[in-house]
mmCIF file of C-alpha atoms and ligand atoms in Angstrom:
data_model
loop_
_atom_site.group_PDB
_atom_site.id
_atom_site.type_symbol
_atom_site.label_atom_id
_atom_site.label_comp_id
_atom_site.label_asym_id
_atom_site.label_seq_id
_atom_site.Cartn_x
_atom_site.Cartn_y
_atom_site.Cartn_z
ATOM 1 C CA UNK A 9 -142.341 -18.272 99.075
ATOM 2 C CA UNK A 10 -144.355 -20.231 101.260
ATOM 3 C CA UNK A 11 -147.502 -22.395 98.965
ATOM 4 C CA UNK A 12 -150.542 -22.491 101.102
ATOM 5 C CA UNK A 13 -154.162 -23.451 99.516
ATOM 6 C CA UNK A 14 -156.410 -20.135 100.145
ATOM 7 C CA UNK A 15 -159.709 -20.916 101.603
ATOM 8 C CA UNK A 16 -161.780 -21.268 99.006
ATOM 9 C CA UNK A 17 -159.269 -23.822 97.255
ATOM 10 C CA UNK A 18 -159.184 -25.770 100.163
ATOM 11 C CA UNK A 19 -162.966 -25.715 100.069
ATOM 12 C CA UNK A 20 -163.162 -26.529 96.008
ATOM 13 C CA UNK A 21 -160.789 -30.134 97.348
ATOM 14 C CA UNK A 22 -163.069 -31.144 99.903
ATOM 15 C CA UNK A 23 -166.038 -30.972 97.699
ATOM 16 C CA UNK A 24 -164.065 -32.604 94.861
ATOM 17 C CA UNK A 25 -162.654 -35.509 97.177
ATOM 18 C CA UNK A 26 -166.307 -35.974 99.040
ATOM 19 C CA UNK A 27 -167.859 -36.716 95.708
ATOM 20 C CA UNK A 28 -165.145 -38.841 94.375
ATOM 21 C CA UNK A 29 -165.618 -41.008 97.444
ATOM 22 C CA UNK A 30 -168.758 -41.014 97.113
ATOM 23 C CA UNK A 31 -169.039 -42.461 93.789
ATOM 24 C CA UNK A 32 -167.920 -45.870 94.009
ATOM 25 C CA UNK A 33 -169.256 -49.050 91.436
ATOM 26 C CA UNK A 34 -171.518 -50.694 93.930
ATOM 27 C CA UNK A 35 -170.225 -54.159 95.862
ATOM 28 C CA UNK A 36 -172.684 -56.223 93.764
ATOM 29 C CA UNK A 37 -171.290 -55.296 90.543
ATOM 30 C CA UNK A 38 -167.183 -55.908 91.805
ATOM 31 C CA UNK A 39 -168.119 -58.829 93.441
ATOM 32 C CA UNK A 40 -169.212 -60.310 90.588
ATOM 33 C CA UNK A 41 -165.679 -60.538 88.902
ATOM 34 C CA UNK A 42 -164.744 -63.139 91.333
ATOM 35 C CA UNK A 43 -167.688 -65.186 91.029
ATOM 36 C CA UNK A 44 -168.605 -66.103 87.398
ATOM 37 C CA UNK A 45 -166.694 -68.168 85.085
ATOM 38 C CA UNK A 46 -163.221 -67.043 82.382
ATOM 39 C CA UNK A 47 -164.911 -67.135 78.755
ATOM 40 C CA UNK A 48 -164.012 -64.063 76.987
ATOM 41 C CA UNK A 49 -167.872 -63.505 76.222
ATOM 42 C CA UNK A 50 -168.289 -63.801 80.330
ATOM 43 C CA UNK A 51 -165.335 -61.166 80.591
ATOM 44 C CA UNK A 52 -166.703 -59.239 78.054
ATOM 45 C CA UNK A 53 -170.083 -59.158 79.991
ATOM 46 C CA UNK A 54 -168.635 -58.510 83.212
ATOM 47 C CA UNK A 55 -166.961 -55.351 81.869
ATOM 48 C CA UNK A 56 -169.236 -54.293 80.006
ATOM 49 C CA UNK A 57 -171.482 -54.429 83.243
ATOM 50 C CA UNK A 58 -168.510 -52.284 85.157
ATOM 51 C CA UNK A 59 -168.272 -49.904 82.104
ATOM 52 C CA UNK A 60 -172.182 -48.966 82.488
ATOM 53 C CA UNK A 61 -171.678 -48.574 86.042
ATOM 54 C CA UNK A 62 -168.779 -46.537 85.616
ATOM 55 C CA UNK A 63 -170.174 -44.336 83.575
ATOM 56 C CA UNK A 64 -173.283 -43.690 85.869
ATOM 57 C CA UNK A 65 -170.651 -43.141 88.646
ATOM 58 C CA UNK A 66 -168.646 -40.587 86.320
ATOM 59 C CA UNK A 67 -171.973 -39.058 85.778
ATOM 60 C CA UNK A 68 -172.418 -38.235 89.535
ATOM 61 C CA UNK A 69 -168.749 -37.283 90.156
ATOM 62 C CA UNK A 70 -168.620 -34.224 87.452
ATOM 63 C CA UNK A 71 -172.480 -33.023 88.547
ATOM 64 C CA UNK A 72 -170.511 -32.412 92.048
ATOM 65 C CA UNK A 73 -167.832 -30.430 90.592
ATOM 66 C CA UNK A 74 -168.394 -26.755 91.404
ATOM 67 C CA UNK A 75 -169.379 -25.061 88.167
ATOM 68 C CA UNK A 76 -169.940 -27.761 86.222
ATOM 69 C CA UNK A 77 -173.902 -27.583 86.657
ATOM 70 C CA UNK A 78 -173.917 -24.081 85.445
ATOM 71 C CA UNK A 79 -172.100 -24.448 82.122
ATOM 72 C CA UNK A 80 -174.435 -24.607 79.226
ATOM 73 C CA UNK A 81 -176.595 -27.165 79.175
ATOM 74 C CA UNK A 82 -175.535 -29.150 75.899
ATOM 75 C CA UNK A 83 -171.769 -28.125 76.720
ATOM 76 C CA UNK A 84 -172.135 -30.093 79.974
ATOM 77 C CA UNK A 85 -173.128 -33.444 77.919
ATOM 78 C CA UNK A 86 -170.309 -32.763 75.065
ATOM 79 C CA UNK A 87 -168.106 -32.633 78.099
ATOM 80 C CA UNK A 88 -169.345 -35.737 79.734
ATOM 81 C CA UNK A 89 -169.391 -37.784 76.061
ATOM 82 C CA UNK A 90 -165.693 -36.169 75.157
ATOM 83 C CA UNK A 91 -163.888 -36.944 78.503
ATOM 84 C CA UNK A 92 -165.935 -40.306 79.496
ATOM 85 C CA UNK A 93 -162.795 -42.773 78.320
ATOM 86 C CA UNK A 94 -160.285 -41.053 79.373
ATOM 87 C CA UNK A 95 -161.678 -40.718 82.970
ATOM 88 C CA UNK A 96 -162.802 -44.605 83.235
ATOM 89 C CA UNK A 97 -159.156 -45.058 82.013
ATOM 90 C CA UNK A 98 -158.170 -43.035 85.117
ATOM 91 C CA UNK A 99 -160.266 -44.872 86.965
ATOM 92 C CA UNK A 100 -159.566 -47.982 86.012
ATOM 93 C CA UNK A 101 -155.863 -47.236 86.487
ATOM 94 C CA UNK A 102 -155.973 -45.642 90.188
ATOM 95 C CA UNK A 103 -158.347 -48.926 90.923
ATOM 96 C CA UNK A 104 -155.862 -51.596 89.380
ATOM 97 C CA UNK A 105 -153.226 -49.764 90.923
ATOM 98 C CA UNK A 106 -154.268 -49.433 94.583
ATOM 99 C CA UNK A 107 -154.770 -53.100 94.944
ATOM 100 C CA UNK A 108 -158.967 -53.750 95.613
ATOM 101 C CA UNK A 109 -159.540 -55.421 98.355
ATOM 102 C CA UNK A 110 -159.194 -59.551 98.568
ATOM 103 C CA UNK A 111 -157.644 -60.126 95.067
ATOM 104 C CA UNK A 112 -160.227 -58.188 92.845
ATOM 105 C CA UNK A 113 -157.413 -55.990 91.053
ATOM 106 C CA UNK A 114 -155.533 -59.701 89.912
ATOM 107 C CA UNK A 115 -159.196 -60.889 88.652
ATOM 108 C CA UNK A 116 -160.507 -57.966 86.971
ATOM 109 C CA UNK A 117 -157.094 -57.531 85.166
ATOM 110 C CA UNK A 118 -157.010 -61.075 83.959
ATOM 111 C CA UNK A 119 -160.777 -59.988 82.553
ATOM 112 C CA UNK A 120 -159.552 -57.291 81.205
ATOM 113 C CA UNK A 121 -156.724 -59.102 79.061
ATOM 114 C CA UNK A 122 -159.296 -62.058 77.989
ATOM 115 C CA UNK A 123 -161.574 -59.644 76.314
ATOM 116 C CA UNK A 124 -161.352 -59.442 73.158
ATOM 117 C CA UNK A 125 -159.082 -56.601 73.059
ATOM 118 C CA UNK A 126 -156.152 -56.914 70.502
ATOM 119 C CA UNK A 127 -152.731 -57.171 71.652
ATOM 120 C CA UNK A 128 -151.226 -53.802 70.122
ATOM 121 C CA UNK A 129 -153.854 -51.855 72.499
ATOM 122 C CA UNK A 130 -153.230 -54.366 75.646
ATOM 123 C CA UNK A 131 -149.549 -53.315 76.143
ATOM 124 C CA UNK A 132 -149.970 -49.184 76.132
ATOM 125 C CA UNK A 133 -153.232 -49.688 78.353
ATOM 126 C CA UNK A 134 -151.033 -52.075 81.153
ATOM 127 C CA UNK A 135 -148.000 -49.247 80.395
ATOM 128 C CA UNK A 136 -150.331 -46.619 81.646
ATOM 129 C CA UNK A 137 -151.550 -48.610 84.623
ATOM 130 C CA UNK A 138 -148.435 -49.157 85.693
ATOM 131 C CA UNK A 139 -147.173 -45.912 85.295
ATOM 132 C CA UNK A 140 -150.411 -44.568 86.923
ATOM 133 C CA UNK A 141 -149.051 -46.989 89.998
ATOM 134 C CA UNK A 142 -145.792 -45.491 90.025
ATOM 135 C CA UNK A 143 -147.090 -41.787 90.775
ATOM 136 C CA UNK A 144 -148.778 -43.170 94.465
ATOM 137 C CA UNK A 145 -151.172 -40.367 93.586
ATOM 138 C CA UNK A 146 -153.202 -39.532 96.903
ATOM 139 C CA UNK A 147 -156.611 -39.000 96.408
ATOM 140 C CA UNK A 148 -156.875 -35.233 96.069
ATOM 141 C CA UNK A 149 -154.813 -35.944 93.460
ATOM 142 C CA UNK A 150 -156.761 -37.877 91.933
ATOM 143 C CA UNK A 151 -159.963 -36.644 92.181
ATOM 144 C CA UNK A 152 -158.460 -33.115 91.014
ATOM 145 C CA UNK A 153 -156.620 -35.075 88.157
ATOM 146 C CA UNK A 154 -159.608 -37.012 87.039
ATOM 147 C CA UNK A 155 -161.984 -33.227 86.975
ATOM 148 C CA UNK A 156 -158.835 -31.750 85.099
ATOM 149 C CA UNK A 157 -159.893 -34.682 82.626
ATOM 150 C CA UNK A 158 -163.523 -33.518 82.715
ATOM 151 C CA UNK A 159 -163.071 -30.050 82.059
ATOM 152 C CA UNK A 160 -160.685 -29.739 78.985
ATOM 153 C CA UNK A 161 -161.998 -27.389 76.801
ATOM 154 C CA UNK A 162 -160.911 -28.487 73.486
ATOM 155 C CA UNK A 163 -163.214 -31.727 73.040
ATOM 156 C CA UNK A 164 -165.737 -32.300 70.116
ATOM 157 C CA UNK A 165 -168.955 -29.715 69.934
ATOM 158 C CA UNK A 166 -168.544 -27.344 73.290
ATOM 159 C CA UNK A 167 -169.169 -24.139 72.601
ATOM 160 C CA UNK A 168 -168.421 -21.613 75.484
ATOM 161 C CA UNK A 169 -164.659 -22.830 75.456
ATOM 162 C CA UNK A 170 -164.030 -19.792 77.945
ATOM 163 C CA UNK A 171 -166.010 -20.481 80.892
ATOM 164 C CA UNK A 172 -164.721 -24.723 80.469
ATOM 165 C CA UNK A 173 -161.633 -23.490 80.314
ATOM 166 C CA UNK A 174 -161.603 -20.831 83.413
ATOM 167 C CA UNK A 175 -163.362 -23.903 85.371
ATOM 168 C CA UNK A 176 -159.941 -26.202 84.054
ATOM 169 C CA UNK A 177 -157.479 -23.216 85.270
ATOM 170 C CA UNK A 178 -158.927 -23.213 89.099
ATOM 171 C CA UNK A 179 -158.596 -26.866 89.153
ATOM 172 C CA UNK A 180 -154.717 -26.893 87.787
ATOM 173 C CA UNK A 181 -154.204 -23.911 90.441
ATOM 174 C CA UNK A 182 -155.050 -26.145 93.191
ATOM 175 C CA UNK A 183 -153.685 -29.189 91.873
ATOM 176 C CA UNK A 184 -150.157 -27.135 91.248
ATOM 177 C CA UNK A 185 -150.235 -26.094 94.907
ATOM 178 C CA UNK A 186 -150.962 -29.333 95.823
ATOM 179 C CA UNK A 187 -148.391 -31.443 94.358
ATOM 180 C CA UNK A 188 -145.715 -28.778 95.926
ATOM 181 C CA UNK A 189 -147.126 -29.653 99.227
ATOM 182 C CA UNK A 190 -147.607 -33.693 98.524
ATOM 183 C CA UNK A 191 -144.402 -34.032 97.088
ATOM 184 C CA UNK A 192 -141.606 -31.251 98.043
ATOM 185 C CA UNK A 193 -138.770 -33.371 97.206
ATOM 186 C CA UNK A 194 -140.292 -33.843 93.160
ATOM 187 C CA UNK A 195 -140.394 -30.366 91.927
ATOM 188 C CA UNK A 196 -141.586 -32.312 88.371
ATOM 189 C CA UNK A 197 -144.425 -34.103 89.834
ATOM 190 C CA UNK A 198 -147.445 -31.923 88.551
ATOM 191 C CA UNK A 199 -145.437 -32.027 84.976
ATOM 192 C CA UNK A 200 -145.589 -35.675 85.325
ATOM 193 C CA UNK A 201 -149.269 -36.112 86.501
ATOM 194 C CA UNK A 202 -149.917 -33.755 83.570
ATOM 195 C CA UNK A 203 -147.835 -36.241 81.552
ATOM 196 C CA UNK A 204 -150.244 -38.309 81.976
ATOM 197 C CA UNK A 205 -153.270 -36.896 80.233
ATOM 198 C CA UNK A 206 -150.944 -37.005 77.185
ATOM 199 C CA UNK A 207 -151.065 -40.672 77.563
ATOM 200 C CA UNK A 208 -154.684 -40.451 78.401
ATOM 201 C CA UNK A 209 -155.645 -39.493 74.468
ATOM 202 C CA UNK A 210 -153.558 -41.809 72.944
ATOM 203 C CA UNK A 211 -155.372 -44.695 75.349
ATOM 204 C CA UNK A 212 -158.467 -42.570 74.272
ATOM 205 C CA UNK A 213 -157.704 -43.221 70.077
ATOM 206 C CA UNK A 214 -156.935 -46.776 70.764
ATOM 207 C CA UNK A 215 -160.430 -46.921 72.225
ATOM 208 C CA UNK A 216 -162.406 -46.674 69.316
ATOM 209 C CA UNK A 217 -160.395 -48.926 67.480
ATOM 210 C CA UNK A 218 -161.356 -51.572 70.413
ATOM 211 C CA UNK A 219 -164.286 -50.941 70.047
ATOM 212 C CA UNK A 220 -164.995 -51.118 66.093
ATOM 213 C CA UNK A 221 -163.173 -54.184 66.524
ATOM 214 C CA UNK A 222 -165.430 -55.243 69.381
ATOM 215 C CA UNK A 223 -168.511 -54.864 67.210
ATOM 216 C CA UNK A 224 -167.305 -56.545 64.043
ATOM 217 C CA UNK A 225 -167.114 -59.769 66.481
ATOM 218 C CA UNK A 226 -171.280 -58.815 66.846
ATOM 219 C CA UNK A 227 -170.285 -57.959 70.666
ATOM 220 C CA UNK A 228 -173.409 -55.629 72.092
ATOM 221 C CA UNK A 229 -173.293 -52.624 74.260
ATOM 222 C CA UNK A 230 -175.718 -51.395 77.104
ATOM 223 C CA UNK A 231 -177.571 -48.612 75.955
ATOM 224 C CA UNK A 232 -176.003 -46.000 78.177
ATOM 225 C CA UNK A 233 -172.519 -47.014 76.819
ATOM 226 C CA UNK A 234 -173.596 -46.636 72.973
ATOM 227 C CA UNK A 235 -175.064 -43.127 73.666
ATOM 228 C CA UNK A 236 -172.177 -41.771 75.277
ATOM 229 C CA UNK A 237 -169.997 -43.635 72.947
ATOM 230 C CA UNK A 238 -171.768 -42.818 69.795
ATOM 231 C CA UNK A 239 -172.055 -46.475 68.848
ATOM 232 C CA UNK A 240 -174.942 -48.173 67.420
HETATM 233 C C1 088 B 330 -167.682 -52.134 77.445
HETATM 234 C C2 088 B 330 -166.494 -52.744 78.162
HETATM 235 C C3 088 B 330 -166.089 -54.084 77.567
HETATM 236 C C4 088 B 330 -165.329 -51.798 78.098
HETATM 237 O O1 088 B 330 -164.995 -51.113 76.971
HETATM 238 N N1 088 B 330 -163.894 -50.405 77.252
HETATM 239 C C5 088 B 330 -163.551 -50.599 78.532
HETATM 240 C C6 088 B 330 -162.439 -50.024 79.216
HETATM 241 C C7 088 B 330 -161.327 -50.799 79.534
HETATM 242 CL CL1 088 B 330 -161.299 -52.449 79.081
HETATM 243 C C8 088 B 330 -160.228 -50.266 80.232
HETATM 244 C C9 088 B 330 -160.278 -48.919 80.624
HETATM 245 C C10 088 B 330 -161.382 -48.117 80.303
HETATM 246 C C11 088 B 330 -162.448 -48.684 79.607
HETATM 247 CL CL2 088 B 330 -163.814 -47.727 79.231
HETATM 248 C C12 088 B 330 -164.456 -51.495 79.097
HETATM 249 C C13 088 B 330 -164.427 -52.003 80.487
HETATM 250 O O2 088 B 330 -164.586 -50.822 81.275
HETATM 251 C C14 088 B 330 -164.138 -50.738 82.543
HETATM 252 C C15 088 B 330 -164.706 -49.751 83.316
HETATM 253 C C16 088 B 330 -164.321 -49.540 84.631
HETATM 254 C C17 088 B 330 -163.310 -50.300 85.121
HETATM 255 C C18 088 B 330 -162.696 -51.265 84.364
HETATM 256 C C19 088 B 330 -161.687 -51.813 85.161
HETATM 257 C C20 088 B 330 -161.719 -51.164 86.390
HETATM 258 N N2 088 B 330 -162.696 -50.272 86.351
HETATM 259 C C21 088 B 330 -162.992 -49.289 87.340
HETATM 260 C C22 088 B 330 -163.526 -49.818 88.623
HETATM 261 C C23 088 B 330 -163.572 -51.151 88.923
HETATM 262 C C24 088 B 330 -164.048 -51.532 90.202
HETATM 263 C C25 088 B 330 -164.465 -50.567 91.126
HETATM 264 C C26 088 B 330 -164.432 -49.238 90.750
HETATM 265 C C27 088 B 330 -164.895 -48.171 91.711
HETATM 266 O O3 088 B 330 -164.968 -46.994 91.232
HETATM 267 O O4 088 B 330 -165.188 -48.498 92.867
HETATM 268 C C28 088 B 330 -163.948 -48.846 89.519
HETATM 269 C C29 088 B 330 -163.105 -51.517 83.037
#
């Protein structure tokens, strides 16, 4: 039968896609990756900048997904501290992947691999970039993708699991219908986009190994990054 987006789900995309637009890491902070020096305390630094940023952008992005703002209160910050890797590792990926303008994504990946981050967590992290680059995800896709991420019920301390989850269903509705339309010659592509939010925990896990192993070298984080990372 013939997959059309009803009204209202074409309405929930535009409001998704606006704010994920919207949110972008101010020039200032990207520019910077090009301009100061190669140490792996300036790298550090740099992304460690980027990371704060991100995390104010992620902020923005989920308070313009429709619902979010009326889920409880403390459930909306569990959600936010619970998904906030795993949608910077999104983000990070659809950036690298979609080639930033005037050689940023060749700069900030060399920072990213002279960072202090160990070997055995370099290679799955570069895997799922590439393989993030493989799916030429348009960017319904990913905005939808990256609110799928957002909303998943099961993380640490939410309590209304229901209404997260009803929020999570709407969203993998439209993104179903979507990927039919996007891509009607890959009947498996939303199986593989949801693929890769496997991937995404695993990255997740590996995370806060990097970054115990970050803070036995005495390596400091902002203040926005350790609450929201339970660190410090
Ligand atoms: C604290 C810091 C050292 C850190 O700890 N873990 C990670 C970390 C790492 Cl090392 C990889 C993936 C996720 C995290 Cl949290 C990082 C570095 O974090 C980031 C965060 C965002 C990143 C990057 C790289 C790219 N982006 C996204 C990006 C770049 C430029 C523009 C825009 C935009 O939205 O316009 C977005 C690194």
């Amino acid at each position: 039968e013939k997959v059309e987006l009803t009204k209202e789900q074409r309405a929930l995309v535009k409001a998704i896609v606006d704010a994920y637009n919207r949110h972008q890491i101010p020039q200032d902070v990207t520019k910077k990756l090009l301009q100061d020096q190669y140490s792996a305390e300036e790298n550090f630094l740099l992304l460690t900048e980027m990371a704060t940023s991100q995390v104010q952008v992620l902020v923005e992005f989920t308070k313009n997904i429709p619902g979010f703002l009326s889920l409880d209160r403390e459930d909306q910050i569990a959600l936010l501290k619970g998904s906030a890797v795993e949608a910077m590792f999104l983000r990070s990926a659809q950036v690298l992947s979609k080639k930033m303008p005037n050689g940023h994504t060749e700069v900030l990946e060399e920072r990213i691999r002279k960072s202090g981050i160990s070997e055995e967590f370099m290679t799955p992290m570069f895997n799922f970039y590439k393989s993030i680059g493989e799916l030429h995800m348009v960017q319904e896709e990913q905005a939808l993708l990256t609110s799928i991420t957002i909303l998943t019920p099961d993380r640490p301390y939410v309590k209304d699991h229901q209404a997260v989850e009803r929020l999570q269903e709407t969203m993998l509705d439209v993104l179903r219908k979507l990927c039919v339309l996007q891509h009607p010659q890959e009947p498996q592509y939303f199986a593989r986009l949801l693929g890769r939010l496997t991937e995404l925990r695993t990255l997740s896990h590996h995370h806060a190994e990097m970054l115990t192993s970050w803070r036995m070298n005495d390596h400091k984080f902002t203040p926005l990054l350790c609450e929201i990372w339970d660190v410090q």
